[in-house]
Structures are given as C-alpha cells and as structure tokens.
mmCIF file of C-alpha atoms and ligand atoms in Angstrom:
data_model
loop_
_atom_site.group_PDB
_atom_site.id
_atom_site.type_symbol
_atom_site.label_atom_id
_atom_site.label_comp_id
_atom_site.label_asym_id
_atom_site.label_seq_id
_atom_site.Cartn_x
_atom_site.Cartn_y
_atom_site.Cartn_z
ATOM 1 C CA UNK K 316 -14.459 -6.951 21.707
ATOM 2 C CA UNK K 317 -14.880 -10.377 22.686
ATOM 3 C CA UNK K 318 -16.492 -13.894 21.397
ATOM 4 C CA UNK K 319 -14.902 -16.402 19.472
ATOM 5 C CA UNK K 320 -12.663 -13.580 17.130
ATOM 6 C CA UNK K 321 -9.277 -14.472 16.997
ATOM 7 C CA UNK K 322 -6.752 -11.584 17.165
ATOM 8 C CA UNK K 323 -3.365 -11.585 16.205
ATOM 9 C CA UNK K 324 -0.891 -9.040 16.261
ATOM 10 C CA UNK K 325 1.488 -8.692 14.068
ATOM 11 C CA UNK K 326 5.432 -7.150 14.179
ATOM 12 C CA UNK K 327 7.868 -7.226 11.669
ATOM 13 C CA UNK K 328 11.316 -6.186 13.222
ATOM 14 C CA UNK K 329 14.653 -5.629 11.779
ATOM 15 C CA UNK K 330 17.058 -4.729 14.972
ATOM 16 C CA UNK K 331 14.718 -3.289 17.625
ATOM 17 C CA UNK K 332 15.830 -4.743 20.823
ATOM 18 C CA UNK K 333 15.549 -1.772 22.315
ATOM 19 C CA UNK K 334 11.993 -1.042 21.628
ATOM 20 C CA UNK K 335 10.125 -4.515 20.837
ATOM 21 C CA UNK K 336 9.766 -6.402 24.972
ATOM 22 C CA UNK K 337 8.067 -3.267 25.525
ATOM 23 C CA UNK K 338 5.778 -2.975 22.233
ATOM 24 C CA UNK K 339 4.947 -6.985 23.545
ATOM 25 C CA UNK K 340 3.941 -5.797 26.727
ATOM 26 C CA UNK K 341 1.826 -2.991 25.453
ATOM 27 C CA UNK K 342 -0.371 -5.118 23.508
ATOM 28 C CA UNK K 343 -0.495 -8.072 26.088
ATOM 29 C CA UNK K 344 -1.585 -5.844 28.476
ATOM 30 C CA UNK K 345 -4.466 -3.840 25.798
ATOM 31 C CA UNK K 346 -5.062 -7.255 24.240
ATOM 32 C CA UNK K 347 -4.828 -10.112 26.881
ATOM 33 C CA UNK K 348 -6.759 -12.700 24.028
ATOM 34 C CA UNK K 349 -4.442 -11.931 21.600
ATOM 35 C CA UNK K 350 -1.678 -13.950 20.037
ATOM 36 C CA UNK K 351 1.190 -11.695 19.450
ATOM 37 C CA UNK K 352 3.476 -12.961 16.550
ATOM 38 C CA UNK K 353 7.761 -10.918 15.759
ATOM 39 C CA UNK K 354 8.292 -11.274 12.471
ATOM 40 C CA UNK K 355 11.863 -10.919 12.301
ATOM 41 C CA UNK K 356 14.491 -10.437 9.443
ATOM 42 C CA UNK K 357 17.838 -11.402 10.497
ATOM 43 C CA UNK K 358 18.066 -9.454 13.270
ATOM 44 C CA UNK K 359 21.715 -9.275 15.376
ATOM 45 C CA UNK K 360 21.222 -7.370 17.994
ATOM 46 C CA UNK K 361 19.218 -10.297 20.204
ATOM 47 C CA UNK K 362 16.004 -8.873 18.705
ATOM 48 C CA UNK K 363 13.212 -12.721 18.627
ATOM 49 C CA UNK K 364 15.133 -13.523 21.646
ATOM 50 C CA UNK K 365 13.901 -11.099 23.892
ATOM 51 C CA UNK K 366 10.581 -11.246 21.712
ATOM 52 C CA UNK K 367 10.112 -14.854 22.368
ATOM 53 C CA UNK K 368 11.359 -14.074 26.081
ATOM 54 C CA UNK K 369 8.508 -11.583 27.142
ATOM 55 C CA UNK K 370 5.550 -14.595 25.108
ATOM 56 C CA UNK K 371 5.676 -13.590 21.170
ATOM 57 C CA UNK K 372 5.495 -15.804 18.952
ATOM 58 C CA UNK K 373 8.518 -15.148 16.472
ATOM 59 C CA UNK K 374 8.446 -15.773 12.784
ATOM 60 C CA UNK K 375 11.342 -15.833 10.690
ATOM 61 C CA UNK K 376 11.687 -14.852 7.092
ATOM 62 C CA UNK K 377 15.496 -14.069 5.578
ATOM 63 C CA UNK K 378 14.769 -11.900 2.451
ATOM 64 C CA UNK K 379 15.162 -8.057 3.800
ATOM 65 C CA UNK K 380 12.108 -6.420 4.044
ATOM 66 C CA UNK K 381 9.043 -5.327 5.617
ATOM 67 C CA UNK K 382 6.945 -6.242 2.915
ATOM 68 C CA UNK K 383 8.440 -9.748 2.911
ATOM 69 C CA UNK K 384 8.258 -10.033 6.525
ATOM 70 C CA UNK K 385 4.110 -8.561 5.956
ATOM 71 C CA UNK K 386 3.729 -10.973 3.643
ATOM 72 C CA UNK K 387 4.803 -14.705 4.844
ATOM 73 C CA UNK K 388 2.506 -13.578 8.050
ATOM 74 C CA UNK K 389 -0.148 -12.844 6.731
ATOM 75 C CA UNK K 390 0.575 -16.114 4.836
ATOM 76 C CA UNK K 391 1.585 -18.131 8.205
ATOM 77 C CA UNK K 392 -0.999 -17.308 10.383
ATOM 78 C CA UNK K 393 -4.103 -17.560 11.373
ATOM 79 C CA UNK K 394 -6.701 -15.448 12.589
ATOM 80 C CA UNK K 395 -10.039 -13.707 12.302
ATOM 81 C CA UNK K 396 -8.366 -10.152 12.827
ATOM 82 C CA UNK K 397 -4.871 -9.162 12.315
ATOM 83 C CA UNK K 398 -3.150 -5.642 13.670
ATOM 84 C CA UNK K 399 0.186 -4.468 12.473
ATOM 85 C CA UNK K 400 2.645 -2.870 14.039
ATOM 86 C CA UNK K 401 5.955 -1.318 14.366
ATOM 87 C CA UNK K 402 8.247 -3.466 16.586
ATOM 88 C CA UNK K 403 10.013 0.678 17.082
ATOM 89 C CA UNK K 404 6.618 1.790 19.828
ATOM 90 C CA UNK K 405 6.087 5.032 17.777
ATOM 91 C CA UNK K 406 2.409 3.578 17.648
ATOM 92 C CA UNK K 407 0.230 3.941 21.094
ATOM 93 C CA UNK K 408 -1.046 0.251 21.817
ATOM 94 C CA UNK K 409 -3.419 2.632 23.746
ATOM 95 C CA UNK K 410 -5.718 2.975 20.780
ATOM 96 C CA UNK K 411 -6.356 -0.500 19.735
ATOM 97 C CA UNK K 412 -9.162 -1.153 20.649
ATOM 98 C CA UNK K 413 -9.953 2.171 19.193
ATOM 99 C CA UNK K 414 -8.701 0.402 15.808
ATOM 100 C CA UNK K 415 -10.644 -2.731 16.517
ATOM 101 C CA UNK K 416 -13.889 -1.364 17.152
ATOM 102 C CA UNK K 417 -14.738 -0.506 13.382
ATOM 103 C CA UNK K 418 -13.702 -4.388 12.317
ATOM 104 C CA UNK K 419 -14.985 -6.674 15.352
ATOM 105 C CA UNK K 420 -18.056 -4.296 14.719
ATOM 106 C CA UNK K 421 -18.484 -5.389 10.878
ATOM 107 C CA UNK K 422 -18.958 -1.868 10.126
ATOM 108 C CA UNK K 423 -15.263 -1.533 8.265
ATOM 109 C CA UNK K 424 -12.415 -4.543 6.754
ATOM 110 C CA UNK K 425 -9.478 -2.395 7.787
ATOM 111 C CA UNK K 426 -8.351 0.354 9.979
ATOM 112 C CA UNK K 427 -5.819 2.221 9.603
ATOM 113 C CA UNK K 428 -4.017 4.065 12.561
ATOM 114 C CA UNK K 429 -4.585 7.926 10.982
ATOM 115 C CA UNK K 430 -1.094 10.034 12.327
ATOM 116 C CA UNK K 431 -2.148 12.691 10.342
ATOM 117 C CA UNK K 432 -5.974 13.619 11.117
ATOM 118 C CA UNK K 433 -7.440 16.066 13.274
ATOM 119 C CA UNK K 434 -6.700 16.239 16.774
ATOM 120 C CA UNK K 435 -3.362 14.119 16.257
ATOM 121 C CA UNK K 436 -0.469 15.321 17.093
ATOM 122 C CA UNK K 437 2.309 12.958 15.820
ATOM 123 C CA UNK K 438 6.453 13.166 16.285
ATOM 124 C CA UNK K 439 6.596 13.449 12.798
ATOM 125 C CA UNK K 440 10.687 14.056 11.005
ATOM 126 C CA UNK K 441 9.907 16.927 8.292
ATOM 127 C CA UNK K 442 11.278 15.225 5.596
ATOM 128 C CA UNK K 443 8.632 12.099 5.709
ATOM 129 C CA UNK K 444 5.565 14.930 6.977
ATOM 130 C CA UNK K 445 6.333 16.365 3.280
ATOM 131 C CA UNK K 446 6.619 12.421 2.026
ATOM 132 C CA UNK K 447 3.506 12.020 3.680
ATOM 133 C CA UNK K 448 1.692 14.918 2.027
ATOM 134 C CA UNK K 449 2.659 13.798 -1.466
ATOM 135 C CA UNK K 450 2.420 10.743 -1.708
ATOM 136 C CA UNK K 451 -1.225 10.376 -0.567
ATOM 137 C CA UNK K 452 -1.665 13.815 -3.103
ATOM 138 C CA UNK K 453 0.117 11.897 -6.338
ATOM 139 C CA UNK K 454 -2.836 8.909 -5.248
ATOM 140 C CA UNK K 455 -5.919 10.618 -4.485
ATOM 141 C CA UNK K 456 -4.668 11.743 -8.129
ATOM 142 C CA UNK K 457 -4.211 9.348 -10.000
ATOM 143 C CA UNK K 458 -6.795 6.406 -8.567
ATOM 144 C CA UNK K 459 -9.061 8.335 -6.214
ATOM 145 C CA UNK K 460 -8.266 6.670 -2.810
ATOM 146 C CA UNK K 461 -8.588 9.516 -0.469
ATOM 147 C CA UNK K 462 -6.663 8.836 2.987
ATOM 148 C CA UNK K 463 -5.469 11.197 5.554
ATOM 149 C CA UNK K 464 -1.988 8.781 6.367
ATOM 150 C CA UNK K 465 -1.040 6.373 3.502
ATOM 151 C CA UNK K 466 1.919 5.218 4.807
ATOM 152 C CA UNK K 467 0.819 3.999 8.250
ATOM 153 C CA UNK K 468 1.786 0.866 9.596
ATOM 154 C CA UNK K 469 -0.364 1.034 12.478
ATOM 155 C CA UNK K 470 -3.358 -0.960 10.755
ATOM 156 C CA UNK K 471 -6.165 -3.702 12.041
ATOM 157 C CA UNK K 472 -8.072 -5.695 9.090
ATOM 158 C CA UNK K 473 -10.207 -9.254 8.443
ATOM 159 C CA UNK K 474 -9.057 -12.458 7.915
ATOM 160 C CA UNK K 475 -10.989 -11.860 4.325
ATOM 161 C CA UNK K 476 -8.896 -8.530 3.262
ATOM 162 C CA UNK K 477 -5.554 -10.320 4.663
ATOM 163 C CA UNK K 478 -6.492 -13.427 3.055
ATOM 164 C CA UNK K 479 -7.320 -11.872 0.009
ATOM 165 C CA UNK K 480 -5.531 -9.658 -1.105
ATOM 166 C CA UNK K 481 -2.559 -9.915 -3.814
ATOM 167 C CA UNK K 482 0.669 -8.172 -1.935
ATOM 168 C CA UNK K 483 3.431 -7.703 -3.883
ATOM 169 C CA UNK K 484 5.212 -5.420 -1.281
ATOM 170 C CA UNK K 485 9.520 -6.575 -0.425
ATOM 171 C CA UNK K 486 9.649 -3.401 1.519
ATOM 172 C CA UNK K 487 7.496 -0.156 2.358
ATOM 173 C CA UNK K 488 5.613 -0.105 -0.508
ATOM 174 C CA UNK K 489 3.560 -2.484 1.283
ATOM 175 C CA UNK K 490 1.018 0.486 2.866
ATOM 176 C CA UNK K 491 0.325 1.872 -0.370
ATOM 177 C CA UNK K 492 -0.350 -1.612 -1.860
ATOM 178 C CA UNK K 493 -2.298 -2.771 1.227
ATOM 179 C CA UNK K 494 -4.393 0.379 0.940
ATOM 180 C CA UNK K 495 -5.089 0.702 -2.790
ATOM 181 C CA UNK K 496 -5.871 -3.044 -3.284
ATOM 182 C CA UNK K 497 -8.100 -3.035 -0.595
ATOM 183 C CA UNK K 498 -9.594 0.169 -2.019
ATOM 184 C CA UNK K 499 -9.413 -2.000 -5.408
ATOM 185 C CA UNK K 500 -11.735 -4.748 -4.205
ATOM 186 C CA UNK K 501 -14.230 -2.773 -2.518
ATOM 187 C CA UNK K 502 -13.009 -3.388 0.616
ATOM 188 C CA UNK K 503 -14.065 -0.562 3.630
ATOM 189 C CA UNK K 504 -11.786 1.558 4.924
ATOM 190 C CA UNK K 505 -11.836 3.827 8.092
ATOM 191 C CA UNK K 506 -9.540 5.905 9.391
ATOM 192 C CA UNK K 507 -8.435 6.083 13.156
ATOM 193 C CA UNK K 508 -6.864 8.881 14.595
ATOM 194 C CA UNK K 509 -3.867 8.249 16.606
ATOM 195 C CA UNK K 510 -0.525 10.034 17.623
ATOM 196 C CA UNK K 511 2.504 8.985 16.684
ATOM 197 C CA UNK K 512 5.823 9.479 19.076
ATOM 198 C CA UNK K 513 9.203 9.152 18.450
ATOM 199 C CA UNK K 514 11.890 6.641 18.702
ATOM 200 C CA UNK K 515 13.119 6.159 21.377
ATOM 201 C CA UNK K 516 17.237 7.709 21.548
ATOM 202 C CA UNK K 517 19.336 5.113 20.443
ATOM 203 C CA UNK K 518 16.257 3.791 18.475
ATOM 204 C CA UNK K 519 16.713 4.254 14.126
ATOM 205 C CA UNK K 520 14.472 4.374 11.514
ATOM 206 C CA UNK K 521 14.979 1.687 9.166
ATOM 207 C CA UNK K 522 13.146 4.047 6.640
ATOM 208 C CA UNK K 523 15.213 5.658 3.853
ATOM 209 C CA UNK K 524 13.438 8.813 2.750
ATOM 210 C CA UNK K 525 14.444 8.908 -0.531
ATOM 211 C CA UNK K 526 14.833 5.066 -1.665
ATOM 212 C CA UNK K 527 11.915 4.602 -0.550
ATOM 213 C CA UNK K 528 9.976 7.380 -1.108
ATOM 214 C CA UNK K 529 11.124 6.825 -4.626
ATOM 215 C CA UNK K 530 10.390 3.211 -4.229
ATOM 216 C CA UNK K 531 6.560 4.548 -2.696
ATOM 217 C CA UNK K 532 6.611 7.002 -5.277
ATOM 218 C CA UNK K 533 7.185 3.765 -7.978
ATOM 219 C CA UNK K 534 4.430 1.141 -7.003
ATOM 220 C CA UNK K 535 1.596 3.915 -7.307
ATOM 221 C CA UNK K 536 2.429 4.751 -10.130
ATOM 222 C CA UNK K 537 1.926 1.120 -11.827
ATOM 223 C CA UNK K 538 -1.030 0.519 -9.560
ATOM 224 C CA UNK K 539 -2.469 3.153 -11.341
ATOM 225 C CA UNK K 540 -0.486 1.720 -14.906
ATOM 226 C CA UNK K 541 -2.844 -1.426 -13.920
ATOM 227 C CA UNK K 542 -5.849 -0.561 -12.007
ATOM 228 C CA UNK K 543 -6.430 2.964 -14.489
ATOM 229 C CA UNK K 544 -5.159 1.551 -18.093
ATOM 230 C CA UNK K 545 -7.666 3.668 -19.577
ATOM 231 C CA UNK K 546 -6.300 6.667 -17.774
ATOM 232 C CA UNK K 547 -2.771 5.731 -18.348
ATOM 233 C CA UNK K 548 -2.124 4.825 -21.576
ATOM 234 C CA UNK K 549 -5.606 6.397 -22.713
ATOM 235 C CA UNK K 550 -4.133 10.211 -20.987
ATOM 236 C CA UNK K 551 -0.560 9.676 -22.606
ATOM 237 C CA UNK K 552 -2.476 9.203 -26.037
ATOM 238 C CA UNK K 553 -4.502 12.380 -25.694
ATOM 239 C CA UNK K 554 -1.274 14.305 -24.467
ATOM 240 C CA UNK K 555 0.731 12.472 -27.712
ATOM 241 C CA UNK K 556 -2.311 13.559 -30.079
ATOM 242 C CA UNK K 557 -1.760 17.065 -28.454
ATOM 243 C CA UNK K 558 2.036 16.975 -28.449
ATOM 244 C CA UNK K 559 1.758 16.297 -32.863
ATOM 245 C CA UNK K 560 -1.471 18.715 -33.839
ATOM 246 C CA UNK K 561 2.125 21.597 -32.884
ATOM 247 C CA UNK K 562 3.807 20.646 -35.716
ATOM 248 C CA UNK K 563 0.769 18.712 -37.856
ATOM 249 C CA UNK K 564 -1.071 22.691 -37.555
ATOM 250 C CA UNK K 565 1.430 23.854 -39.235
ATOM 251 C CA UNK K 566 1.776 21.895 -42.470
ATOM 252 C CA UNK K 567 -2.170 21.482 -42.770
ATOM 253 C CA UNK K 568 -2.250 25.699 -42.086
ATOM 254 C CA UNK K 569 0.777 25.752 -44.789
ATOM 255 C CA UNK K 570 -0.675 23.673 -47.361
ATOM 256 C CA UNK K 571 -3.972 25.299 -47.070
ATOM 257 C CA UNK K 572 -2.283 28.477 -47.956
ATOM 258 C CA UNK K 573 -0.157 27.969 -50.913
ATOM 259 C CA UNK K 574 -0.988 24.486 -51.649
ATOM 260 C CA UNK K 575 2.840 22.880 -50.728
ATOM 261 C CA UNK K 576 4.092 20.783 -48.298
ATOM 262 C CA UNK K 577 7.658 22.428 -47.435
ATOM 263 C CA UNK K 578 7.867 21.312 -44.004
ATOM 264 C CA UNK K 579 9.048 17.354 -44.522
ATOM 265 C CA UNK K 580 9.656 16.613 -41.487
ATOM 266 C CA UNK K 581 7.240 18.467 -39.099
ATOM 267 C CA UNK K 582 4.466 16.057 -41.268
ATOM 268 C CA UNK K 583 6.700 13.129 -40.356
ATOM 269 C CA UNK K 584 6.630 13.555 -36.576
ATOM 270 C CA UNK K 585 3.358 15.277 -36.929
ATOM 271 C CA UNK K 586 1.733 11.466 -38.377
ATOM 272 C CA UNK K 587 3.866 10.171 -35.926
ATOM 273 C CA UNK K 588 2.743 11.728 -32.427
ATOM 274 C CA UNK K 589 -0.926 11.187 -34.070
ATOM 275 C CA UNK K 590 -0.097 7.430 -34.792
ATOM 276 C CA UNK K 591 1.851 7.369 -31.668
ATOM 277 C CA UNK K 592 -1.122 8.682 -29.535
ATOM 278 C CA UNK K 593 -3.776 6.216 -31.206
ATOM 279 C CA UNK K 594 -1.795 2.795 -30.241
ATOM 280 C CA UNK K 595 -1.211 4.121 -26.599
ATOM 281 C CA UNK K 596 -5.137 4.586 -26.810
ATOM 282 C CA UNK K 597 -5.612 1.672 -28.288
ATOM 283 C CA UNK K 598 -3.674 0.291 -25.741
ATOM 284 C CA UNK K 599 -5.535 1.762 -23.260
ATOM 285 C CA UNK K 600 -9.125 0.003 -24.457
ATOM 286 C CA UNK K 601 -7.559 -3.260 -24.944
ATOM 287 C CA UNK K 602 -6.116 -3.542 -21.005
ATOM 288 C CA UNK K 603 -9.298 -1.783 -19.774
ATOM 289 C CA UNK K 604 -11.682 -5.134 -21.562
ATOM 290 C CA UNK K 605 -8.458 -7.549 -20.351
ATOM 291 C CA UNK K 606 -8.573 -5.987 -16.957
ATOM 292 C CA UNK K 607 -12.070 -6.194 -16.050
ATOM 293 C CA UNK K 608 -12.382 -9.412 -17.456
ATOM 294 C CA UNK K 609 -9.598 -10.202 -14.564
ATOM 295 C CA UNK K 610 -11.344 -8.590 -12.565
ATOM 296 C CA UNK K 611 -14.776 -11.167 -13.863
ATOM 297 C CA UNK K 612 -12.322 -14.003 -12.407
ATOM 298 C CA UNK K 613 -11.040 -12.625 -9.756
ATOM 299 C CA UNK K 614 -15.451 -12.550 -8.497
ATOM 300 C CA UNK K 615 -15.750 -16.343 -9.803
ATOM 301 C CA UNK K 616 -12.332 -17.165 -8.456
ATOM 302 C CA UNK K 617 -13.745 -15.474 -4.632
ATOM 303 C CA UNK K 618 -17.337 -17.145 -5.478
ATOM 304 C CA UNK K 619 -15.440 -20.842 -5.823
ATOM 305 C CA UNK K 620 -13.411 -20.807 -2.799
ATOM 306 C CA UNK K 621 -16.205 -19.800 -0.638
ATOM 307 C CA UNK K 622 -17.731 -22.481 -2.104
ATOM 308 C CA UNK K 623 -14.770 -25.175 -1.394
ATOM 309 C CA UNK K 624 -15.044 -23.836 1.829
ATOM 310 C CA UNK K 625 -18.791 -24.414 2.965
ATOM 311 C CA UNK K 626 -18.359 -27.837 1.866
ATOM 312 C CA UNK K 627 -15.379 -28.779 3.501
HETATM 313 N N1 GDP T 1110 11.073 -8.182 9.601
HETATM 314 C C1 GDP T 1110 11.575 -6.758 8.949
HETATM 315 N N2 GDP T 1110 10.780 -5.449 9.631
HETATM 316 C C2 GDP T 1110 11.282 -3.851 8.752
HETATM 317 C C3 GDP T 1110 11.757 -4.628 8.011
HETATM 318 N N3 GDP T 1110 12.639 -2.866 7.948
HETATM 319 C C4 GDP T 1110 11.719 -2.303 8.744
HETATM 320 N N4 GDP T 1110 11.214 -3.383 9.427
HETATM 321 C C5 GDP T 1110 10.159 -3.031 10.557
HETATM 322 O O1 GDP T 1110 9.618 -2.253 10.195
HETATM 323 C C6 GDP T 1110 8.921 -1.243 11.105
HETATM 324 C C7 GDP T 1110 8.537 0.666 10.262
HETATM 325 O O2 GDP T 1110 10.024 0.680 10.099
HETATM 326 P P1 GDP T 1110 10.432 2.211 10.670
HETATM 327 O O3 GDP T 1110 11.851 2.095 10.263
HETATM 328 O O4 GDP T 1110 10.245 2.435 12.076
HETATM 329 O O5 GDP T 1110 9.783 2.692 9.222
HETATM 330 P P2 GDP T 1110 9.299 4.515 9.430
HETATM 331 O O6 GDP T 1110 8.364 4.028 10.551
HETATM 332 O O7 GDP T 1110 8.602 4.376 8.122
HETATM 333 O O8 GDP T 1110 10.325 4.876 10.304
HETATM 334 C C8 GDP T 1110 10.089 -1.447 12.238
HETATM 335 O O9 GDP T 1110 8.957 -2.085 12.940
HETATM 336 C C9 GDP T 1110 11.017 -1.861 11.843
HETATM 337 O O10 GDP T 1110 11.587 -2.717 12.822
HETATM 338 C C10 GDP T 1110 12.980 -5.406 7.382
HETATM 339 O O11 GDP T 1110 13.281 -5.532 6.399
HETATM 340 N N5 GDP T 1110 11.815 -6.437 7.732
HETATM 341 MG MG1 MG T 1111 8.900 3.359 12.557
#
C-alpha cells in the first residue's frame, strides 16, 4: 500500500465515547497515511469532541441512523479508497492490511470483513448469530448472492463503488444494500476472515434485533422485487395459478362427467385466481423489460460520467 492512494476511514458513531478514541488511535497506527472521519449522529456523550481530540475529522449528520451517516460520508468525503468500520471497537484494526490488499491490488472493488468464515472466532450474541444465518440464506435464495457475512460493518471499498452505488438505506440495512447493489452491478466482492470482539462493559449496541432484523429482511425482499421482477411477480403468478387449479379442476371434472356446472362459486374463484396469476406474470414481464432498459441507461450514464471527467 503506498503510492498516491488517498484512504479515508469512515467511522459512524452514536454515543461511542467509551471506545471511539481507541478506534481512532488504532486506525491511525494501522494506517498512518489515512484520513480518519467520525460521522456523528447527535451523540450526547461527547463522542465528537473525543474523536476530534484524537485527531479525527468530525462530520455531523442530524438524521438519525447509520445509513444516513454513511450516505453523508460517501457523498461528502473525497478519497480513492474508503474504509468503513464501527466506532464500538469490535472490529480489529490489525486486519486492515488484509482487507485493503485485494482492493489496492485491483482484485476486488469491495472487501468485507467476515465474522463467520472458517477460522474466525467471533464474539456474537446468540440472536445476532441467528440473524446472521437467516438473512444470508434469504439473500442466497432470493437474489443468488452468496456471502458468509451479510451484515458486517467492516469493509473496504473503491471510490468507483462508493460514488456510483445508489444507496437509500436509513439505518442498519445499509450493509445488505451495499452488498446486493454491488453484486448487481458486477463489482467484485471478496470476503476476508476477521475476528469480532465483544463491546466493552458499559457500551451498548444500537441495533434492535427484531426491529432492525425485520427492516433488513424487508430490504432484501424489496431488492428482490426490484432486481428480479420476473422471478418475483412470475413466481407469485404461478403460485396463484396453481392454487386456482384446485377449484378449477373440481369444476372441470364435474362438467366432463355430468355436463353441468353446479358449483358457481368454485368456478368464479378459479377464474379469478387464474386471471390474477396471469396478471402478475404480465407485470413481471413488463417490469423486467423496463428494468433492463434502465440498466442500459445506467451504463450510458456511467459512460457519460467517464467522458465528462476525461474532458475536465
Ligand atoms: N452515525 C450513526 N452511527 C450509528 C447509528 N446507529 C449506530 N451507529 C454506529 O454504527 C456502528 C454499529 O452499530 P452497533 O450498535 O455496534 O451495531 P452492531 O455492531 O450490529 O451491534 C456503531 O459504531 C454505532 O455507533 C446512528 O444512528 N448514527
Ligand atoms: Mg457493533
């Protein structure tokens, strides 16, 4: 690592007075050439003052939420390589070289510090561990994205990735969104094993397992709808049509046997379900064509952006 690469370390913080100093110092030591930024979200325990005293640059974001904090950082901070890490001293600064290496060498656009890969020993709470199993499974099943640690907050990213992903997350969905949208745009992701430490005594996690877990699952579902509309609406449509077969077959066999349709409600239900299914499939077809066109527009916009920056 060396050269002219400007590295920015981004540390989102909400009341991390106990640990932010150590995080800033550790990263200063591990990456002396990097600029360290703490993005404060209205801490009331003096976090920004401590961070500033330890030489970090402090950015303020008043909209509450890790997603908002990171989006502000991504927009306002200029660098070639971005490091994202929690301010709660749970991620090891010692691993930063291993995370940086693939990005600096041009082998990856984002590296993710995985807390669950083989050979790691991470100090998880049980519920967190469960969420860390269910959500990646959901992601693999719906979006075919395979990662061992979807929710890791320890990442290294290229400027290109940071400046081009349209991130809409407000809170802890940001990690899932970063992962899916990167894969969707063919950025190269590499996971690097790291060990997670527990927060020190007296320091509290901001994540609320059920509320945030639900939000993250919901985010994955919406991404599924947006990025694979044919699978989403087509699957829904097929399911409706299959269910419609039940009353439908009853009515039809009866009609073949007797020439009569005595079960009017069943007949109507069958038709309604089949039509709803066809409609849903049609919606899937339309949306997938639209989203393909949007992909093309996005590529053109990228090309235009490149050309504009070449000219200037
Ligand atoms: N700026 C900002 N940071 C936040 C907010 N919520 C959480 N964070 C920070 O995001 C990081 C991860 O949060 P944490 O509570 O440790 O989540 P966990 O690691 O999943 O338990 C920590 O550094 C928090 O201080 C927020 O609303 N704003
Ligand atoms: Mg944490």
